[in-house]
Amino acid sequence: MSTIQTTAYVEQWRLPRQVAAPEGPVDVKMMYVMHHAFRRDLVMFAEAAAVTPADDRETWGALSRRWQVFSEILHHHHSGEDAGLWPWLLEVVDAGERATLEAMEAEHAEIDPLLSACTEGLARLADHADEDARAALAVRLVATRDSLSRHLAHEERDAIAILQRLMTQEEWLALDEEHFKRTMSPRQIAALVPWAAYGVPRAELGRIFAEAGIGFRLVWLATRRRFANREARTFRYA
């Protein structure tokens, strides 16, 4: 593992709601795309919980199923960071940077109970009308949205700055392959592609598929309309 960078910097992205994009040699655009989707989803879920009638069990069922997509992808993302990215960086950081990386893991642990509470609340409303449960879920989703937003901001501002100082592009690609891409099933990839691409500005989306290859673009073309139609039905009140 290298500790001194000699390669040229690459262009970094700034997507909606993103707070930072530290300069460096590592192309982490897909990390930012994932962050964009996490933020987008929690804004939408919080809005939907506030306005969806408690007795519309069909819509709550759709919201519960859609939440499973979000939570599974978030769990995979955080697991890859906890198993691969943070341990890699912890081997080479100084004491001050170590505190930042340890905070990343601690923040993941703080978010998990909030996610579980939202899962339970959505399942309850999908099962039967309960106005008190709807109000409680709306509060929990706002708390989850705010907690994850703080974590993503901390990661973008400080943790990715450490990554850019200490990693090379080749090291990042190897870690990404081992801890993120290789651990995904075809079913998960088919769910991830339209979910991650939804709402990404057209210019950036074109660049993603140009680099990701024809396979990912074909998955997107095959799934994007169905995904968009399902989103419209699921978040119909938001």
mmCIF file of C-alpha atoms in Angstrom:
data_model
loop_
_atom_site.group_PDB
_atom_site.id
_atom_site.type_symbol
_atom_site.label_atom_id
_atom_site.label_comp_id
_atom_site.label_asym_id
_atom_site.label_seq_id
_atom_site.Cartn_x
_atom_site.Cartn_y
_atom_site.Cartn_z
ATOM 1 C CA MET A 1 0.000 0.000 0.000
ATOM 2 C CA SER A 2 1.346 3.415 -0.901
ATOM 3 C CA THR A 3 1.411 6.491 1.320
ATOM 4 C CA ILE A 4 2.717 9.056 -1.198
ATOM 5 C CA GLN A 5 0.766 10.035 -4.274
ATOM 6 C CA THR A 6 2.579 10.828 -7.494
ATOM 7 C CA THR A 7 -0.217 10.346 -10.018
ATOM 8 C CA ALA A 8 -2.308 13.114 -11.545
ATOM 9 C CA TYR A 9 -5.573 14.230 -10.006
ATOM 10 C CA VAL A 10 -8.808 13.203 -11.693
ATOM 11 C CA GLU A 11 -11.939 15.292 -12.118
ATOM 12 C CA GLN A 12 -14.283 14.835 -9.153
ATOM 13 C CA TRP A 13 -18.080 15.080 -9.243
ATOM 14 C CA ARG A 14 -20.553 17.227 -7.295
ATOM 15 C CA LEU A 15 -24.067 15.800 -7.426
ATOM 16 C CA PRO A 16 -27.205 17.317 -5.815
ATOM 17 C CA ARG A 17 -27.001 17.517 -1.975
ATOM 18 C CA GLN A 18 -23.333 16.430 -1.997
ATOM 19 C CA VAL A 19 -21.264 18.554 0.401
ATOM 20 C CA ALA A 20 -17.687 17.961 -0.761
ATOM 21 C CA ALA A 21 -15.518 16.327 -3.427
ATOM 22 C CA PRO A 22 -11.903 16.300 -2.191
ATOM 23 C CA GLU A 23 -9.303 16.463 -4.928
ATOM 24 C CA GLY A 24 -7.047 13.518 -5.553
ATOM 25 C CA PRO A 25 -5.988 10.718 -7.907
ATOM 26 C CA VAL A 26 -8.842 8.314 -7.147
ATOM 27 C CA ASP A 27 -12.028 8.307 -9.224
ATOM 28 C CA VAL A 28 -14.797 7.812 -6.641
ATOM 29 C CA LYS A 29 -17.702 9.002 -8.783
ATOM 30 C CA MET A 30 -19.672 5.810 -8.110
ATOM 31 C CA MET A 31 -19.374 6.471 -4.373
ATOM 32 C CA TYR A 32 -20.955 9.871 -4.968
ATOM 33 C CA VAL A 33 -23.688 8.320 -7.132
ATOM 34 C CA MET A 34 -24.552 5.963 -4.273
ATOM 35 C CA HIS A 35 -24.610 8.849 -1.802
ATOM 36 C CA HIS A 36 -26.904 10.785 -4.128
ATOM 37 C CA ALA A 37 -29.338 7.861 -4.217
ATOM 38 C CA PHE A 38 -29.285 7.352 -0.441
ATOM 39 C CA ARG A 39 -30.061 11.021 0.157
ATOM 40 C CA ARG A 40 -32.751 11.051 -2.527
ATOM 41 C CA ASP A 41 -34.481 8.012 -1.068
ATOM 42 C CA LEU A 42 -34.602 9.238 2.506
ATOM 43 C CA VAL A 43 -35.995 12.610 1.427
ATOM 44 C CA MET A 44 -38.703 10.786 -0.528
ATOM 45 C CA PHE A 45 -39.517 8.329 2.262
ATOM 46 C CA ALA A 46 -39.752 11.092 4.850
ATOM 47 C CA GLU A 47 -42.102 13.079 2.605
ATOM 48 C CA ALA A 48 -44.211 10.011 1.811
ATOM 49 C CA ALA A 49 -44.617 9.030 5.467
ATOM 50 C CA ALA A 50 -45.869 12.515 6.302
ATOM 51 C CA VAL A 51 -48.644 12.549 3.684
ATOM 52 C CA THR A 52 -49.601 8.951 2.797
ATOM 53 C CA PRO A 53 -52.979 8.099 4.417
ATOM 54 C CA ALA A 54 -52.639 5.532 7.171
ATOM 55 C CA ASP A 55 -55.450 3.432 5.687
ATOM 56 C CA ASP A 56 -53.910 3.107 2.192
ATOM 57 C CA ARG A 57 -52.424 -0.319 2.862
ATOM 58 C CA GLU A 58 -51.614 -0.938 -0.809
ATOM 59 C CA THR A 59 -49.329 2.104 -0.938
ATOM 60 C CA TRP A 60 -47.776 1.255 2.424
ATOM 61 C CA GLY A 61 -47.060 -2.219 1.089
ATOM 62 C CA ALA A 62 -45.336 -0.690 -1.920
ATOM 63 C CA LEU A 63 -43.366 1.648 0.353
ATOM 64 C CA SER A 64 -42.331 -1.275 2.544
ATOM 65 C CA ARG A 65 -41.080 -3.267 -0.459
ATOM 66 C CA ARG A 66 -39.265 -0.237 -1.829
ATOM 67 C CA TRP A 67 -37.648 0.323 1.577
ATOM 68 C CA GLN A 68 -36.235 -3.210 1.393
ATOM 69 C CA VAL A 69 -34.462 -2.260 -1.849
ATOM 70 C CA PHE A 70 -32.990 0.830 -0.227
ATOM 71 C CA SER A 71 -31.975 -0.874 3.012
ATOM 72 C CA GLU A 72 -30.381 -3.871 1.278
ATOM 73 C CA ILE A 73 -28.256 -1.639 -0.947
ATOM 74 C CA LEU A 74 -27.274 0.585 1.996
ATOM 75 C CA HIS A 75 -26.337 -2.470 4.075
ATOM 76 C CA HIS A 76 -24.165 -3.816 1.238
ATOM 77 C CA HIS A 77 -22.497 -0.424 0.840
ATOM 78 C CA HIS A 78 -21.754 -0.003 4.546
ATOM 79 C CA SER A 79 -20.594 -3.618 4.863
ATOM 80 C CA GLY A 80 -18.098 -3.076 2.039
ATOM 81 C CA GLU A 81 -16.750 0.021 3.743
ATOM 82 C CA ASP A 82 -16.517 -1.665 7.157
ATOM 83 C CA ALA A 83 -14.891 -4.832 5.788
ATOM 84 C CA GLY A 84 -12.639 -3.299 3.174
ATOM 85 C CA LEU A 85 -12.215 0.465 2.952
ATOM 86 C CA TRP A 86 -11.868 1.551 6.585
ATOM 87 C CA PRO A 87 -9.524 -1.341 7.585
ATOM 88 C CA TRP A 88 -7.318 -0.634 4.559
ATOM 89 C CA LEU A 89 -7.018 3.033 5.469
ATOM 90 C CA LEU A 90 -6.584 2.385 9.210
ATOM 91 C CA GLU A 91 -3.340 0.566 8.447
ATOM 92 C CA VAL A 92 -1.698 3.678 7.027
ATOM 93 C CA VAL A 93 -3.262 6.758 8.701
ATOM 94 C CA ASP A 94 -1.904 8.976 11.447
ATOM 95 C CA ALA A 95 -3.601 9.392 14.849
ATOM 96 C CA GLY A 96 -5.814 12.302 13.829
ATOM 97 C CA GLU A 97 -7.048 10.550 10.710
ATOM 98 C CA ARG A 98 -7.631 7.343 12.678
ATOM 99 C CA ALA A 99 -10.254 9.152 14.757
ATOM 100 C CA THR A 100 -12.122 10.135 11.590
ATOM 101 C CA LEU A 101 -12.161 6.585 10.262
ATOM 102 C CA GLU A 102 -13.236 5.101 13.581
ATOM 103 C CA ALA A 103 -16.072 7.626 13.603
ATOM 104 C CA MET A 104 -17.211 6.278 10.222
ATOM 105 C CA GLU A 105 -17.731 2.815 11.720
ATOM 106 C CA ALA A 106 -19.397 4.246 14.837
ATOM 107 C CA GLU A 107 -21.812 6.274 12.717
ATOM 108 C CA HIS A 108 -22.777 3.144 10.788
ATOM 109 C CA ALA A 109 -23.645 1.488 14.107
ATOM 110 C CA GLU A 110 -25.788 4.478 15.123
ATOM 111 C CA ILE A 111 -27.740 4.401 11.868
ATOM 112 C CA ASP A 112 -28.590 0.675 12.002
ATOM 113 C CA PRO A 113 -31.201 0.887 14.833
ATOM 114 C CA LEU A 114 -32.934 3.763 13.043
ATOM 115 C CA LEU A 115 -33.148 1.688 9.863
ATOM 116 C CA SER A 116 -34.602 -1.264 11.796
ATOM 117 C CA ALA A 117 -37.239 0.953 13.414
ATOM 118 C CA CYS A 118 -38.283 2.291 9.994
ATOM 119 C CA THR A 119 -38.495 -1.252 8.608
ATOM 120 C CA GLU A 120 -40.813 -2.240 11.456
ATOM 121 C CA GLY A 121 -42.955 0.873 11.062
ATOM 122 C CA LEU A 122 -43.447 0.346 7.328
ATOM 123 C CA ALA A 123 -44.306 -3.327 7.825
ATOM 124 C CA ARG A 124 -46.879 -2.401 10.475
ATOM 125 C CA LEU A 125 -48.626 0.104 8.206
ATOM 126 C CA ALA A 126 -48.603 -2.356 5.319
ATOM 127 C CA ASP A 127 -50.453 -4.769 7.616
ATOM 128 C CA HIS A 128 -53.116 -2.468 9.070
ATOM 129 C CA ALA A 129 -54.099 1.206 9.357
ATOM 130 C CA ASP A 130 -52.611 2.920 12.382
ATOM 131 C CA GLU A 131 -52.411 6.720 12.495
ATOM 132 C CA ASP A 132 -50.176 6.702 15.579
ATOM 133 C CA ALA A 133 -47.768 4.320 13.814
ATOM 134 C CA ARG A 134 -47.763 6.569 10.743
ATOM 135 C CA ALA A 135 -46.913 9.637 12.829
ATOM 136 C CA ALA A 136 -44.170 7.758 14.692
ATOM 137 C CA LEU A 137 -42.715 6.459 11.418
ATOM 138 C CA ALA A 138 -42.650 9.966 9.961
ATOM 139 C CA VAL A 139 -40.565 11.110 12.938
ATOM 140 C CA ARG A 140 -38.215 8.121 12.650
ATOM 141 C CA LEU A 141 -37.690 8.662 8.935
ATOM 142 C CA VAL A 142 -36.764 12.306 9.476
ATOM 143 C CA ALA A 143 -34.291 11.223 12.169
ATOM 144 C CA THR A 144 -32.859 8.577 9.828
ATOM 145 C CA ARG A 145 -32.626 11.059 6.965
ATOM 146 C CA ASP A 146 -30.795 13.589 9.139
ATOM 147 C CA SER A 147 -28.468 11.008 10.714
ATOM 148 C CA LEU A 148 -27.440 9.514 7.385
ATOM 149 C CA SER A 149 -27.056 12.979 5.859
ATOM 150 C CA ARG A 150 -24.624 13.955 8.630
ATOM 151 C CA HIS A 151 -22.691 10.737 8.125
ATOM 152 C CA LEU A 152 -22.449 11.154 4.342
ATOM 153 C CA ALA A 153 -21.323 14.759 4.762
ATOM 154 C CA HIS A 154 -18.638 13.678 7.247
ATOM 155 C CA GLU A 155 -17.510 10.930 4.892
ATOM 156 C CA GLU A 156 -17.379 13.189 1.826
ATOM 157 C CA ARG A 157 -15.630 16.027 3.611
ATOM 158 C CA ASP A 158 -13.090 14.146 5.745
ATOM 159 C CA ALA A 159 -12.886 10.394 5.059
ATOM 160 C CA ILE A 160 -12.661 10.725 1.285
ATOM 161 C CA ALA A 161 -9.980 13.392 1.713
ATOM 162 C CA ILE A 162 -7.953 10.750 3.596
ATOM 163 C CA LEU A 163 -8.667 8.202 0.864
ATOM 164 C CA GLN A 164 -7.452 10.637 -1.799
ATOM 165 C CA ARG A 165 -4.223 11.264 0.110
ATOM 166 C CA LEU A 166 -3.338 7.635 0.728
ATOM 167 C CA MET A 167 -4.741 5.468 -2.099
ATOM 168 C CA THR A 168 -3.929 5.079 -5.753
ATOM 169 C CA GLN A 169 -6.532 4.478 -8.435
ATOM 170 C CA GLU A 170 -5.269 0.914 -8.852
ATOM 171 C CA GLU A 171 -5.630 0.195 -5.132
ATOM 172 C CA TRP A 172 -9.134 1.649 -5.112
ATOM 173 C CA LEU A 173 -10.212 -0.453 -8.100
ATOM 174 C CA ALA A 174 -8.909 -3.634 -6.458
ATOM 175 C CA LEU A 175 -10.727 -2.866 -3.210
ATOM 176 C CA ASP A 176 -13.918 -1.916 -5.048
ATOM 177 C CA GLU A 177 -13.862 -5.187 -6.976
ATOM 178 C CA GLU A 178 -13.259 -7.341 -3.887
ATOM 179 C CA HIS A 179 -15.583 -5.717 -1.362
ATOM 180 C CA PHE A 180 -18.321 -4.104 -3.446
ATOM 181 C CA LYS A 181 -18.738 -5.519 -6.960
ATOM 182 C CA ARG A 182 -17.790 -9.167 -6.453
ATOM 183 C CA THR A 183 -20.144 -9.542 -3.493
ATOM 184 C CA MET A 184 -23.253 -8.578 -5.506
ATOM 185 C CA SER A 185 -25.543 -11.171 -7.077
ATOM 186 C CA PRO A 186 -27.130 -10.694 -10.532
ATOM 187 C CA ARG A 187 -30.440 -9.988 -8.763
ATOM 188 C CA GLN A 188 -28.820 -7.250 -6.695
ATOM 189 C CA ILE A 189 -27.174 -5.714 -9.766
ATOM 190 C CA ALA A 190 -30.514 -5.657 -11.614
ATOM 191 C CA ALA A 191 -32.032 -3.783 -8.655
ATOM 192 C CA LEU A 192 -29.056 -1.476 -8.146
ATOM 193 C CA VAL A 193 -28.629 -0.094 -11.677
ATOM 194 C CA PRO A 194 -32.008 1.665 -12.162
ATOM 195 C CA TRP A 195 -32.090 2.663 -8.482
ATOM 196 C CA ALA A 196 -28.661 4.331 -8.608
ATOM 197 C CA ALA A 197 -29.264 5.977 -11.988
ATOM 198 C CA TYR A 198 -32.657 7.465 -11.089
ATOM 199 C CA GLY A 199 -32.416 11.253 -10.898
ATOM 200 C CA VAL A 200 -28.737 11.485 -11.845
ATOM 201 C CA PRO A 201 -28.236 14.394 -14.289
ATOM 202 C CA ARG A 202 -28.190 13.169 -17.880
ATOM 203 C CA ALA A 203 -24.610 14.270 -18.649
ATOM 204 C CA GLU A 204 -23.179 12.451 -15.654
ATOM 205 C CA LEU A 205 -25.312 9.387 -16.366
ATOM 206 C CA GLY A 206 -23.869 9.155 -19.868
ATOM 207 C CA ARG A 207 -20.344 9.239 -18.473
ATOM 208 C CA ILE A 208 -21.160 6.509 -15.957
ATOM 209 C CA PHE A 209 -22.361 4.114 -18.628
ATOM 210 C CA ALA A 210 -19.480 4.995 -20.930
ATOM 211 C CA GLU A 211 -17.084 3.803 -18.228
ATOM 212 C CA ALA A 212 -19.175 0.975 -16.729
ATOM 213 C CA GLY A 213 -19.608 -0.753 -20.059
ATOM 214 C CA ILE A 214 -22.426 -2.003 -22.241
ATOM 215 C CA GLY A 215 -23.666 -4.546 -19.705
ATOM 216 C CA PHE A 216 -24.733 -1.939 -17.160
ATOM 217 C CA ARG A 217 -26.288 0.242 -19.854
ATOM 218 C CA LEU A 218 -28.331 -2.702 -21.133
ATOM 219 C CA VAL A 219 -29.585 -3.434 -17.605
ATOM 220 C CA TRP A 220 -30.602 0.214 -17.271
ATOM 221 C CA LEU A 221 -32.383 0.258 -20.629
ATOM 222 C CA ALA A 222 -34.273 -2.908 -19.695
ATOM 223 C CA THR A 223 -35.346 -1.728 -16.244
ATOM 224 C CA ARG A 224 -35.573 2.074 -16.207
ATOM 225 C CA ARG A 225 -39.191 2.494 -17.350
ATOM 226 C CA ARG A 226 -40.536 -0.154 -15.001
ATOM 227 C CA PHE A 227 -38.561 1.383 -12.140
ATOM 228 C CA ALA A 228 -39.805 4.909 -12.894
ATOM 229 C CA ASN A 229 -43.425 3.738 -13.130
ATOM 230 C CA ARG A 230 -43.122 1.881 -9.832
ATOM 231 C CA GLU A 231 -41.573 4.946 -8.189
ATOM 232 C CA ALA A 232 -44.516 7.080 -9.311
ATOM 233 C CA ARG A 233 -47.007 4.638 -7.792
ATOM 234 C CA THR A 234 -45.051 4.054 -4.585
ATOM 235 C CA PHE A 235 -44.487 7.744 -3.826
ATOM 236 C CA ARG A 236 -47.818 8.867 -5.279
ATOM 237 C CA TYR A 237 -48.668 11.155 -2.331
ATOM 238 C CA ALA A 238 -45.217 12.735 -1.909
#
